[in-house]
Amino acid sequence: MPTFPTYDGELPQCLNPLNPKHYWLVLYWVFFRPTALKCYLYQADPEIYKSEGGWKKFIADIRLPTYKNLLLTALITTTLVSFLIILLGNFFQELFSPSVYWSCPRSTPRNLSKEDFERICKLIDIRSQKFTLIYWINWFTSNLAFMLSRLAVSVAGGVAFGVAFGVAGGVAVGVAGGVAGGVAVGVAFGVAGGVAVGVAGGVAVGVAVGVAGGVAVGVAGGVAVGVAGGVAGGVGALRVPFWLIHLIRVYNPWQRRKRHPLITDELNVLPLPGSSRYLFTQLNTDPEQGLQLCTQVLSNPFQAWAVHNAIYRHLHQTQHPLQTLYNWLKPEFLECYVSFPIDRQEQRDFVTVKQSLLSELAGVPINHEGKAGFFRTLPYSLTYPLRKIPQSPLRDLIQLFHHLLFDDNQSPISHLENSPNFTELTTYPHGSEVSASFQTFLAYLKFQTSADIATAPQHLPQHLTWLNPTDTFLRPTVIQALHTLSTLSQEVHRANILSSKVTQRNAILNANNQLETLKTTVTQTIHPNYPEQKLLLRIIDQWQTIITKVGGELANAPLLEPVANPYVVGPPVTGSLFVGREDILTTLEELWNKPGQLESVVIYGHRRMGKTSILRNLPGRFDPHTHIINFNIQTLGTLQTTADLILALAQTLYDDLPTHIQPHLPEPQPTDFPTPEKDFRRWLKKLDQYRQKDRFIIAIDEFELIETGIREQRFDTSLIGHWRGILMDFPWIIFAFAGLHTLQEMTQDYWNPLFGSVRKIPVSFLSPAAARKLITNPNDDFPIDYTPEAVDQIYHLSGGQPYLIQLICQNLVSRFNQLRFEQNQEIEPLFTEDDVYEVINHPHFFQEGSAYFRAIWEQAQETDAATQLAILRHLTHDPATATQLQTALDLDPQHLTIGLKLLLDHDIIQLNPDDRYQYRVELMRTWVAQTQLA
């Protein structure tokens, strides 16, 4: 809801009937600034304007000092002014009474008739013609003086009546209105509204009384006074006396520095010279303050022409008219009522300053209620000749703004199509941006189908491209919103060209979500006074309707062919299936996306946790100067010596060198490495001469096989120290090891050199959120849903182990395709908890996963078979504490502690809050119970 206007001067908190200055203040409010009176009442208690009426409410409100003192001050002012004006009128009547002292002897009686005057003049020895001329001059001046004296009385009575009606009578009306709508409403209407009528017509009514008095004096005098009274009535209605005073102020050089009467007199009817020039000067001095003065003048429809001329003159003379126009749409005072509403109905109907201003500039006269009524069109028609109507693109643009913001009778498409050619705006700074954006709005509004939306980028002009933050736009948020619309339309285009219904549905859903986000952004970032906000919201709603309809059609599309199984069991996972490891990748990005010497890492965890997948997903996450070198350690079976290993590493590194480095170096050959470690260093120094800013991350998977080669005496123990030296001497070389054990678990001394320079990063089970994402959304084309119970059960059975999750879900999809497309069963594309149990209870399930389960079992068997395997067999029945395990298995306490620690470190078991140990993965417990308890 709009806010109430504020007074631009100082107002007393409460009038004081004992302060003579407040009498003059009330008179000033009455005759010139009714808005000040309304602001005084609103300042006292804004809530009274919104309160309900009634006698009890009125009696309670009238006791407040603000309203009580206003009534007393107004009544006293009425009495004093009426008495003073009547007294002065009688004085001037006596002063201008007809007299012939100047033409007759002093002893001659006053008020002679014509015959007596002629007889006296004949007695004097002067030519008769002179006395005849003197007579007529005397007759004219005498009656003129009489007429003026009567007029003075009439004016005095008229003004007194005007004040009495406007103040005292108005207060009476206010009291009656106050009962219905509250004191503030009634008094504001009675005193301010009544005064406006009473003062404007008070003189005319008073003169009418003078005419009646003139008839009683005499026919000739009565006619003269009547004619003068008629003229004075019109003069009073147009406030000519005040206008003459204002005219003197306008041309008085001492008064020019003060505020123009245009601002100080809200009831002025006749135009004043220099009005538009004054507003134009204020706009040039301070555009926002000048605009605020213009909006104050708009409340008087007889002076709105000055606002019109001043604003258009300023816009056409400033260097950046479009920027000025958009800046003028931002001030908060534009959201005020153009005039004070006096009841709740008017609070709903009264227009804002913004609407009144744009309607004036657009040439669409409206009243305060937003209607083109008689009382608004008449002043507009009378003052139309004073308006200097410019024919320019600026005026056309302002008319478009007015239609888009306030005219809901026609669609925005009609307004945009009926507007003049937007290309004419290109002559102004930022004109091409405004022109192109409105043409884009028009194109986007005409879209009726998803195929139309897919063509959105074709309608966005090239010069509106959002390149970088240094681009300067008049409305950057508007241009960004247009680009967002163009970008999200690609999702609709993608939905139109893809063959998969699921992919189409997901693309449509994504586009709809982006539109919802854009709607919030547009509402928060684009000023509500900009018509672009209304247009963008209209476009978003229209596109959402189209997209929602398409999404509903896709949702009802049946599955006509087997579902492509997206779950991967066995090989490393890349792309969308690789989920739940964002924390590890973020850690690696933080380590390796910084200057200087970088840390090497060892990524460890038990089998099929996704370590290899992490290494495979490293490319593309770092700057262009950081290169990932995948060194396949599984080929070590064919490498028999340290020289073979180092040569293989050099050749792998050479094969993956950037194109600007590789031509400068010869390909490593066996003959080039007679002393492997020394020659490899020499080769790296040559590489350093050409690498510039490039860095190389050497990813070595299953690095524990190196220890196997050392144990088998195929590799020298000095290899590990050699690698540590490389890390120290060549900071642009980084090692990323991945394997089953941490370096600390490798008890041989030759691993010690790496302890201080390698960071350890564990890879454990997926979190519930990451597991849910992997289960329910393996890719954008997946058409089958899961019940929440099914998802929870899969996580419980797998413990969050990514391989087992993939294994269960892969079997679910295979079972669905078999039932639906091979056995022709009408089943819903929805996996339930029962489906999960059907899969894991199938005999083939544990056979498919035996490689994983057996690897875990063998890992425990290799380290401490007697202890760890005994613990695992016992825990298949029930969870148990360490004491219970020791009692049941009769194990040495030290061996039991070591065995439990290794099983915990390798994530095979876990310790519950009740100090009992149990399997971390329920499916592992089931496999042990089925295969190892014979």
GROMACS .gro file of C-alpha atoms in nm, residues 867 871 874-875 878-901 904 909-912 914-918:
model
   38
  867THR     CA    1   4.276  -6.360   1.561
  871ILE     CA    2   3.658  -6.244   1.563
  874HIS     CA    3   3.203  -6.498   1.618
  875LEU     CA    4   3.043  -6.161   1.533
  878ASP     CA    5   2.555  -6.120   1.763
  879PRO     CA    6   2.752  -5.807   1.852
  880ALA     CA    7   2.994  -5.862   2.143
  881THR     CA    8   3.219  -5.662   2.372
  882ALA     CA    9   3.596  -5.717   2.394
  883THR     CA   10   3.550  -5.908   2.720
  884GLN     CA   11   3.289  -6.133   2.565
  885LEU     CA   12   3.515  -6.198   2.265
  886GLN     CA   13   3.811  -6.283   2.486
  887THR     CA   14   3.601  -6.521   2.693
  888ALA     CA   15   3.437  -6.688   2.397
  889LEU     CA   16   3.750  -6.719   2.180
  890ASP     CA   17   4.010  -6.765   2.453
  891LEU     CA   18   4.248  -6.518   2.279
  892ASP     CA   19   4.556  -6.349   2.413
  893PRO     CA   20   4.449  -5.997   2.527
  894GLN     CA   21   4.728  -5.830   2.332
  895HIS     CA   22   4.650  -6.021   2.012
  896LEU     CA   23   4.280  -5.946   2.059
  897THR     CA   24   4.350  -5.572   2.093
  898ILE     CA   25   4.568  -5.569   1.780
  899GLY     CA   26   4.316  -5.771   1.581
  900LEU     CA   27   4.025  -5.545   1.680
  901LYS     CA   28   4.228  -5.234   1.590
  904LEU     CA   29   3.841  -5.115   1.288
  909ILE     CA   30   3.382  -5.378   1.201
  910GLN     CA   31   3.266  -5.085   1.412
  911LEU     CA   32   3.233  -5.011   1.783
  912ASN     CA   33   2.881  -4.925   1.900
  914ASP     CA   34   2.734  -4.973   2.410
  915ASP     CA   35   3.099  -5.090   2.363
  916ARG     CA   36   2.995  -5.386   2.151
  917TYR     CA   37   3.162  -5.469   1.821
  918GLN     CA   38   2.963  -5.559   1.510
   0.00000   0.00000   0.00000
